[in-house]
Coordinates of C-alpha atoms in Angstrom, one line a residue:
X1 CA 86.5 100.4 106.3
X2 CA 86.0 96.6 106.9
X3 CA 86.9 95.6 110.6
X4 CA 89.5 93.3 109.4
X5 CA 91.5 96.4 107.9
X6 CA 93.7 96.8 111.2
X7 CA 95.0 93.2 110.4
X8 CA 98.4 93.5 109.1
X9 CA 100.0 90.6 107.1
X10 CA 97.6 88.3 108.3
X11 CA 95.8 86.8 105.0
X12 CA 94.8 83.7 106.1
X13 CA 93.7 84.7 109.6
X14 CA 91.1 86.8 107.9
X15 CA 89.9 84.5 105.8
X16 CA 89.4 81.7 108.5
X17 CA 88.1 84.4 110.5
X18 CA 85.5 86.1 108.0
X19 CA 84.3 82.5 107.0
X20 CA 83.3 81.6 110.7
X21 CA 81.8 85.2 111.0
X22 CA 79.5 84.2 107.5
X23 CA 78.6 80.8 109.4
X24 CA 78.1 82.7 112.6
X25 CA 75.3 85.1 110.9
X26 CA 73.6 82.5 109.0
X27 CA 73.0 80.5 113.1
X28 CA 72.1 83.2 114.2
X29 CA 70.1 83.9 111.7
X30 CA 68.2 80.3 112.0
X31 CA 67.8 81.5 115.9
X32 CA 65.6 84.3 115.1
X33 CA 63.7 82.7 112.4
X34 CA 62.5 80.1 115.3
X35 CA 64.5 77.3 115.2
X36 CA 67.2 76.1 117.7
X37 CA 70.6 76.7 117.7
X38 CA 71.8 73.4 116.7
X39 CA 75.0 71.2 118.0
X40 CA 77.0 72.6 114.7
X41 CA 78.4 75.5 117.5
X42 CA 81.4 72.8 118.8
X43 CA 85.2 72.7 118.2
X44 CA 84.3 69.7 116.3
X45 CA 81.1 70.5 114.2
X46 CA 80.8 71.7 111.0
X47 CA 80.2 75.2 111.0
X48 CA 83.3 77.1 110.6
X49 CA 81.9 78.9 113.8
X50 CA 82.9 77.8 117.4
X51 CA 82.2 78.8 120.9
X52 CA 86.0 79.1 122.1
X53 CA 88.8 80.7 120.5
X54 CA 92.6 80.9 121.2
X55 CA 94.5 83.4 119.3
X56 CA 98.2 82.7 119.6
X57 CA 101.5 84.7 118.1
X58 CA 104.3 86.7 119.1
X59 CA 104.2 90.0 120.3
X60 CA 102.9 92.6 118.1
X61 CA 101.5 90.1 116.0
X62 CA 98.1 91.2 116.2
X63 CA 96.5 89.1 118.5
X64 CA 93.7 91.6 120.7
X65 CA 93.4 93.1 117.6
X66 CA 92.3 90.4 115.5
X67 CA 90.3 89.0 118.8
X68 CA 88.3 92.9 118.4
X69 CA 88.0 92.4 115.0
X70 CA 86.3 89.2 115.4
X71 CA 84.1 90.3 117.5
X72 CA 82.7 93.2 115.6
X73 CA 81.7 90.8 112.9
X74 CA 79.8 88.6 114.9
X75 CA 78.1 91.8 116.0
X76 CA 77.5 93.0 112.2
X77 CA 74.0 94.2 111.8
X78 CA 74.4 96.0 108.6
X79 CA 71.7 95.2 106.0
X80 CA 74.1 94.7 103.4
X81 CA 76.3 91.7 104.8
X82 CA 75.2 88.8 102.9
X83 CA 76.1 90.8 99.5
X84 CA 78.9 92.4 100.4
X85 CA 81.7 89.7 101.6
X86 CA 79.5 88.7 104.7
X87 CA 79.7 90.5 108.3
X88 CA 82.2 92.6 109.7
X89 CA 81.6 96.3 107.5
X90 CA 83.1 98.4 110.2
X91 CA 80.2 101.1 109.7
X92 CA 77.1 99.5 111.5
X93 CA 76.3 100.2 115.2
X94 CA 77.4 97.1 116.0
X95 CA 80.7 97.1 114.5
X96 CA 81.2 100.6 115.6
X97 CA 80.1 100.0 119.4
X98 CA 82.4 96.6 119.4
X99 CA 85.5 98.4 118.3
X100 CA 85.8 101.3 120.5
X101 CA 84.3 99.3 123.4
X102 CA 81.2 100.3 124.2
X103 CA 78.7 97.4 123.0
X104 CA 76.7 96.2 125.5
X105 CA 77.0 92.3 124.7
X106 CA 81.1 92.3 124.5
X107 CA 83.6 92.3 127.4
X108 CA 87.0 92.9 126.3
X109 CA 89.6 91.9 129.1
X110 CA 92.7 93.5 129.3
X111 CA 94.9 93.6 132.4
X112 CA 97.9 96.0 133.8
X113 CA 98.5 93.5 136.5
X114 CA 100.8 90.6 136.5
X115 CA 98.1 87.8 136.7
X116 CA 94.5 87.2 136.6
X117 CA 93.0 86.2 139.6
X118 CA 89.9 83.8 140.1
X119 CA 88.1 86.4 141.5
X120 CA 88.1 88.1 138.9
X121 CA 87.8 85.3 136.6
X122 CA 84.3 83.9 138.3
X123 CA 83.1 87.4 137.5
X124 CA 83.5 86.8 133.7
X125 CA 81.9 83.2 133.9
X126 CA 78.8 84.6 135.8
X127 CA 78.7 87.4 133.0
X128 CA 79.4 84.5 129.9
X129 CA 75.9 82.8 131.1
X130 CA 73.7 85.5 130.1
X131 CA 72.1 85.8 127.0
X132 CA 72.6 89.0 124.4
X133 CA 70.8 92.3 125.7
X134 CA 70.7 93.2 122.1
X135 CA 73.0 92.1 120.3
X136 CA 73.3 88.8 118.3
X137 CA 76.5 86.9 120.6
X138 CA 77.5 87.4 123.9
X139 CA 81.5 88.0 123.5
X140 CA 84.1 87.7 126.0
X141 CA 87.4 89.1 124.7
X142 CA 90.4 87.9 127.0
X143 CA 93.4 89.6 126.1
X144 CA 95.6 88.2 128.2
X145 CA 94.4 84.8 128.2
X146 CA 98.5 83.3 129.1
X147 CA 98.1 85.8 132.6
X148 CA 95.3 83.3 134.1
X149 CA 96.7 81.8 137.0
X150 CA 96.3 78.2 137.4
X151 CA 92.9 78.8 139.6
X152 CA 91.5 81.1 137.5
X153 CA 92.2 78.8 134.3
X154 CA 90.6 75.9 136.4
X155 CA 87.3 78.2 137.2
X156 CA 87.2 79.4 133.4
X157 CA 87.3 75.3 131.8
X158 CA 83.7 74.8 133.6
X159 CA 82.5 78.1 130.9
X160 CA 84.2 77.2 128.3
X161 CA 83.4 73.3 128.3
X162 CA 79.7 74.1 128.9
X163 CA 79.3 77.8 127.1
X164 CA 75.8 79.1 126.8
X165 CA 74.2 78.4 123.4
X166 CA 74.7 82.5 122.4
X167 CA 78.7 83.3 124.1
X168 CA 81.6 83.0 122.2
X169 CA 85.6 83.2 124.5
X170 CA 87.8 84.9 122.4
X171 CA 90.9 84.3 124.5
X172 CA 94.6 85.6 123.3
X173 CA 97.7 84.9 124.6
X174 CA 101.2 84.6 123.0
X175 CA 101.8 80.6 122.6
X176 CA 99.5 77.5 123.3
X177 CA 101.5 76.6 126.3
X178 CA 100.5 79.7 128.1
X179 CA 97.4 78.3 128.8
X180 CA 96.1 75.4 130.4
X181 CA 96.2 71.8 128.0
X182 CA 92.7 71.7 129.3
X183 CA 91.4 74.7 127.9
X184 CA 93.4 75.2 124.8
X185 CA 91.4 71.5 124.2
X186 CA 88.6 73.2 124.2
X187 CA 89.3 76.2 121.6
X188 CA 89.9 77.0 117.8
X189 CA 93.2 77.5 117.9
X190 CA 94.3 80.6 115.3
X191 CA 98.1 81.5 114.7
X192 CA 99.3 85.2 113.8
X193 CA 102.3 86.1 112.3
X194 CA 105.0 88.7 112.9
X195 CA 104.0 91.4 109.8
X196 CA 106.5 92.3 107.2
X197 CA 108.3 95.3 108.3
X198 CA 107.4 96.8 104.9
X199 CA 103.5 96.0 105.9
X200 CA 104.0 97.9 109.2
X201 CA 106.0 101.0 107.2
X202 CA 103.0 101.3 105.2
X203 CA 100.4 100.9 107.6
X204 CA 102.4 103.9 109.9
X205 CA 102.5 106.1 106.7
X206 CA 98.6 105.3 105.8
X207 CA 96.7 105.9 109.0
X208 CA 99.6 107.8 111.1
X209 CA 100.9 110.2 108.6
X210 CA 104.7 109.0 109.9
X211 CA 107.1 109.8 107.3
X212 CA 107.9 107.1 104.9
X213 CA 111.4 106.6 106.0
X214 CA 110.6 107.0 109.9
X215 CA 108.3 104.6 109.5
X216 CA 110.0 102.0 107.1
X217 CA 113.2 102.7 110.2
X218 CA 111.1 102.2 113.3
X219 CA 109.4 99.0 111.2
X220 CA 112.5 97.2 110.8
X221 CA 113.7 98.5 114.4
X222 CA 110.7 96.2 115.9
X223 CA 111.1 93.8 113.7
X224 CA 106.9 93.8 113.3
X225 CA 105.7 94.9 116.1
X226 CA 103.0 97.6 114.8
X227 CA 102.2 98.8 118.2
X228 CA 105.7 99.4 119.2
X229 CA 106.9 100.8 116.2
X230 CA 104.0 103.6 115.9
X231 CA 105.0 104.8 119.5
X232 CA 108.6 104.6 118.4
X233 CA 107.4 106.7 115.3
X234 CA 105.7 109.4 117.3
X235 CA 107.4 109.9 120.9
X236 CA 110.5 111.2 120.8
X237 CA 111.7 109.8 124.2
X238 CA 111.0 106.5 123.6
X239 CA 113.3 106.6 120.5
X240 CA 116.0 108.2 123.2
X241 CA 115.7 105.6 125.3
X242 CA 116.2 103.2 122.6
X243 CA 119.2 104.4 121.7
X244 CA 120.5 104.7 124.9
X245 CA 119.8 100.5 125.3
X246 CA 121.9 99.9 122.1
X247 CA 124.8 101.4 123.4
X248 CA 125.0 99.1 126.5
X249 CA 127.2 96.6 124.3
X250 CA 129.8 99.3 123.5
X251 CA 129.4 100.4 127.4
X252 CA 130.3 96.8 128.9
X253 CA 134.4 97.0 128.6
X254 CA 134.5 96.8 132.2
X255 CA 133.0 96.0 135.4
X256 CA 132.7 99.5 136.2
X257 CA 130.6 99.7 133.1
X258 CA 129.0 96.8 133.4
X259 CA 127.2 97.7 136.6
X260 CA 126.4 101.5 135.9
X261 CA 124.6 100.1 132.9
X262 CA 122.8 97.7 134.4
X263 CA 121.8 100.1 136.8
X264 CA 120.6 102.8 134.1
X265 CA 118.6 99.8 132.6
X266 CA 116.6 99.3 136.1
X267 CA 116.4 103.2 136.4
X268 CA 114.8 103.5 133.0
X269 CA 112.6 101.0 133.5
X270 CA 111.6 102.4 137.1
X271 CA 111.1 106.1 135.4
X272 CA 108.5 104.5 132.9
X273 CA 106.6 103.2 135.9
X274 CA 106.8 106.0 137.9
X275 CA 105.0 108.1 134.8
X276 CA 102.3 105.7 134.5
X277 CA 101.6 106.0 138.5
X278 CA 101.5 109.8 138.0
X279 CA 98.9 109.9 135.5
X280 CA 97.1 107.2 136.5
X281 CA 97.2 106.4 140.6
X282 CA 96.1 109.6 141.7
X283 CA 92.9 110.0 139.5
X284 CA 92.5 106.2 140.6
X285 CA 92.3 107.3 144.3
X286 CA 90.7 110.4 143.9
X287 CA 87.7 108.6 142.3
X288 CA 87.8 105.8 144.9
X289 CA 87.9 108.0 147.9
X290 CA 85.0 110.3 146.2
X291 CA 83.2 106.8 146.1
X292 CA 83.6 106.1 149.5
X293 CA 82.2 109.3 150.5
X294 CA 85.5 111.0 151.8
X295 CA 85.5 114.7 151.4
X296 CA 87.4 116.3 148.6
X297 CA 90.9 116.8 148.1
X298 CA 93.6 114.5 149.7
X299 CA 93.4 115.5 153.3
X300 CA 89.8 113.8 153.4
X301 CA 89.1 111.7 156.2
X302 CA 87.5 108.1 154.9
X303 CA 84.6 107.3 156.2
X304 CA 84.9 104.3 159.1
X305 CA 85.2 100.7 157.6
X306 CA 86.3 102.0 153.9
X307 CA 90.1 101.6 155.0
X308 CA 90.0 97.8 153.2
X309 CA 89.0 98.9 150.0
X310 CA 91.7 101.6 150.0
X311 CA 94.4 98.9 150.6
X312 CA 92.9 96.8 148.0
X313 CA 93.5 99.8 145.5
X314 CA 96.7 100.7 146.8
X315 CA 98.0 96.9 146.2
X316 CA 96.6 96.8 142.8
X317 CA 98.8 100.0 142.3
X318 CA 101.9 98.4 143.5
X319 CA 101.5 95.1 141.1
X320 CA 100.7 96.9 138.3
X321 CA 104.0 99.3 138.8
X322 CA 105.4 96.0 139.1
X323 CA 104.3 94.9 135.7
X324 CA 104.7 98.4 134.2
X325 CA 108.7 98.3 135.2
X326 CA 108.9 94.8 134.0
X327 CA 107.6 95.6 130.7
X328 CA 109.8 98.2 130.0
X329 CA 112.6 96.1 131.0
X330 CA 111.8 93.2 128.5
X331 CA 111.5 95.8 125.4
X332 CA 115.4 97.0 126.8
X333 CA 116.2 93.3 126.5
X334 CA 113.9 92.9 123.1
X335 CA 116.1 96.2 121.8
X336 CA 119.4 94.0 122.4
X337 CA 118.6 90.9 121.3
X338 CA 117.7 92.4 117.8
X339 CA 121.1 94.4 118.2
X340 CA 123.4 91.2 118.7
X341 CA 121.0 89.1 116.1
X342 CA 122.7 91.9 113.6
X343 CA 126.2 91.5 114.8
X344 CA 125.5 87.7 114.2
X345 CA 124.0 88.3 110.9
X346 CA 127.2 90.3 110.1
X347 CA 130.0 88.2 111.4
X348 CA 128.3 85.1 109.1
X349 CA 128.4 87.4 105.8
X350 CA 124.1 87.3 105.7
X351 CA 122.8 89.5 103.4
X352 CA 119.5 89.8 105.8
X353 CA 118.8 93.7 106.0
X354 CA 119.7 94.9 109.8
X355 CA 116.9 95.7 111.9
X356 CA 119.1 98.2 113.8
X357 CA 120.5 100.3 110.8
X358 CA 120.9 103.6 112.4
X359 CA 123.7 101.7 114.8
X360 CA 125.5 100.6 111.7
X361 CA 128.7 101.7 113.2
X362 CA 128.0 99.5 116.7
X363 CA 127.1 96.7 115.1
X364 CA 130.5 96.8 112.7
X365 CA 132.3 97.3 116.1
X366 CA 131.1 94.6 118.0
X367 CA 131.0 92.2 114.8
X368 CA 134.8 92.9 114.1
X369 CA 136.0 92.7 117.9
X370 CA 134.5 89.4 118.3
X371 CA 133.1 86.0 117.1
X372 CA 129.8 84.4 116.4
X373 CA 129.8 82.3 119.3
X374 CA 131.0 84.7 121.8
X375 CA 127.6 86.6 120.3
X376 CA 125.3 83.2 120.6
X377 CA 126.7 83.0 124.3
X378 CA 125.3 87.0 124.2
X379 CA 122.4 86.5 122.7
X380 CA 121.6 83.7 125.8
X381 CA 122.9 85.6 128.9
X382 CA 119.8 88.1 127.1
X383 CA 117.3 84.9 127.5
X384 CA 118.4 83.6 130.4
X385 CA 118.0 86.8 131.8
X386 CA 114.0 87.1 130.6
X387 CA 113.6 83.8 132.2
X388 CA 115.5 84.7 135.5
X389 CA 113.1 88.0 135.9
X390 CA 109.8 85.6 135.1
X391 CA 111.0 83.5 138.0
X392 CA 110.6 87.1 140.0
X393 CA 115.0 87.2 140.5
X394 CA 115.4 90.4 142.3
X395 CA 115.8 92.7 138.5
X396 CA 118.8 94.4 139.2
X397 CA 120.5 91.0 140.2
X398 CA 119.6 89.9 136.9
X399 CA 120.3 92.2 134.5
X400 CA 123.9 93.1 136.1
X401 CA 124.7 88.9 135.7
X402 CA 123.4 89.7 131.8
X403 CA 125.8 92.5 131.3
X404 CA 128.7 91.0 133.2
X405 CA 128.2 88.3 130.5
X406 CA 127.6 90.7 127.6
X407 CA 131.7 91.8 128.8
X408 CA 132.6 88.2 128.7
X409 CA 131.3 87.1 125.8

């Protein structure tokens, strides 16, 4: 299987992306053969191959995973590239090691936490100035390129204006202006697609062994998102507590109703944290207090002058509960958006397939009690109340103002 086979719906990305991974090869090639790397590496040379990438699209487009993809190719050693459709054969060590993480010469990024900090940034600059330990680039994969904070951004234009001759920045975030003007400058920008639902069905019944019309359901239900619609497709409580959000417009008659939803919403969305600190936060300081030198079992005293780094731990567990809740609060408010956007494309007589077909008979509710501007006001007391929770509004505040103007309409 060719690394780019986990790309879904995204044609031309792989082309642009397999053409720069041919160009790649052939410099690298000219490296080992004894000549210099030549000035062709730059946003503005003319090898299809640059130093900085910046892969943007919405969510569940595809972005890490075309970021992973790209840098498995540039990591292809497999004897056959240059006669079978250039690097990138998914079989080779380093295809293999790059995919499931383990190659020595590629960093991939990914955070749990609401920002990236400079510290951790300088860490990944110090790393992007050494040369391969055995493999033919030196790769840093930033998943989360739009989480830099404006520091960190600051501290990661000095690497990627001046980038050693052999590192390539593969950063991803969801839109250009989630980074820095300065940066994105600086990078080849590439631009992923939602996937066709039908793609995603297809891709769940292939490698998942989902059931074709589970799959072709939960495809449409995330409207392309491949990574939310496979856990749709296989955990029966997420699909619950789906259900559960496309009942708050029916719930919303009153202000009674109003608040108990908005209250369920935070609740849900606290549960889902609460389960990732379970399985997670206790191994975390199990293995950190083991480090330390603190005796087994959690009535271990820590040793003098380890008390910091336990704090340290501990406040990286609160943010990322933080970021876990919020999360699941935006796919509650993903869910409802995609419910109205039915009721609109119902009350204007579109012939647009629902995305929310097993709610058929809420969506015929709503569509006939209303009209299709009291659903666009809807559909932006659901955006205003992302951009209220980005602006860290207490959640609860926020999402009982969106349902109080769900009820209003």
């Amino acid at each position: 299987m060719a690394v780019w086979d986990d790309l879904v719906g995204q044609d031309r990305v792989i082309e642009q992306l397999a053409a720069a991974a041919r160009d790649a090869d052939a410099l690298v090639t000219t490296v080992e053969s004894g000549h210099a790397l030549t000035d062709a590496l730059s946003p503005g040379g003319a090898s299809r191959m640059t130093h900085a990438w910046l892969f943007t699209g919405p969510p569940g487009s595809g972005r890490a995973t075309a970021a992973r993809a790209f840098a498995a190719a540039l990591q292809c050693v497999s004897p056959d590239r240059a006669s079978s459709g250039g690097p990138g054969c998914g079989f080779c060590d380093g295809c293999h090691t790059t995919l499931v993480g383990t190659h020595a010469d590629v960093e991939i990024v990914r955070t749990d936490l609401l920002s990236i900090g400079v510290k951790e940034t300088r860490d990944l600059v110090r790393r992007a100035q050494l040369s391969p330990a055995g493999g033919r680039w030196q790769v840093i994969v930033l998943e989360d390129a739009g989480r830099l904070t404006e520091g960190a951004g600051n501290v990661l234009l000095k690497a990627v204006e001046e980038p050693a001759p052999r590192t390539v920045w593969l950063l991803c975030a969801p839109s250009v202006e989630d980074v820095l003007p300065t940066i994105r400058s600086r990078c080849r920008l590439l631009t992923l697609r939602t996937p066709p639902a039908a793609a995603v069905a297809d891709v769940l019944v292939r490698r998942d062994g989902i059931d074709p019309e589970l799959a072709s359901q939960m495809a449409r239900a995330t409207q392309g998102h491949i990574g939310r619609a496979r856990r749709l497709a296989t955990d029966e409580r997420a699909r619950a507590r789906r259900a559960s959000v496309l009942k708050v417009p029916l719930r919303v008659a009153d202000m009674g109703g109003c608040l108990k939803a908005a209250q369920e919403l935070i609740d849900a969305a606290a549960e889902d944290a609460k389960q990732v600190a379970e399985e997670v936060d206790t191994k975390e300081t199990e293995e950190l207090r083991a480090a330390l030198g603190a005796a087994a079992g959690t009535g271990g005293r820590l040793p003098r002058g380890t008390a910091g780094a336990m704090k340290e731990l501990q406040d990286r567990q609160k943010r990322r509960a933080t970021r876990t809740q919020r999360d699941s609060l935006d796919l509650a408010l993903s869910d409802l958006t995609g419910f109205y956007r039915d009721v609109l494309a119902i009350q204007l007589g579109s012939r647009v397939e629902p995305a929310n077909a097993d709610a058929w008979d809420a969506l015929q509710r709503i569509a006939g009690s209303s009209r299709p501007e009291s659903t666009l006001r809807r559909i932006e007391a659901i955006v205003a109340c992302r951009q209220a929770l980005d602006r860290n509004v207490a959640p609860l505040l926020a999402v009982e103002a969106m349902t109080v103007a769900l009820r209003a309409g």
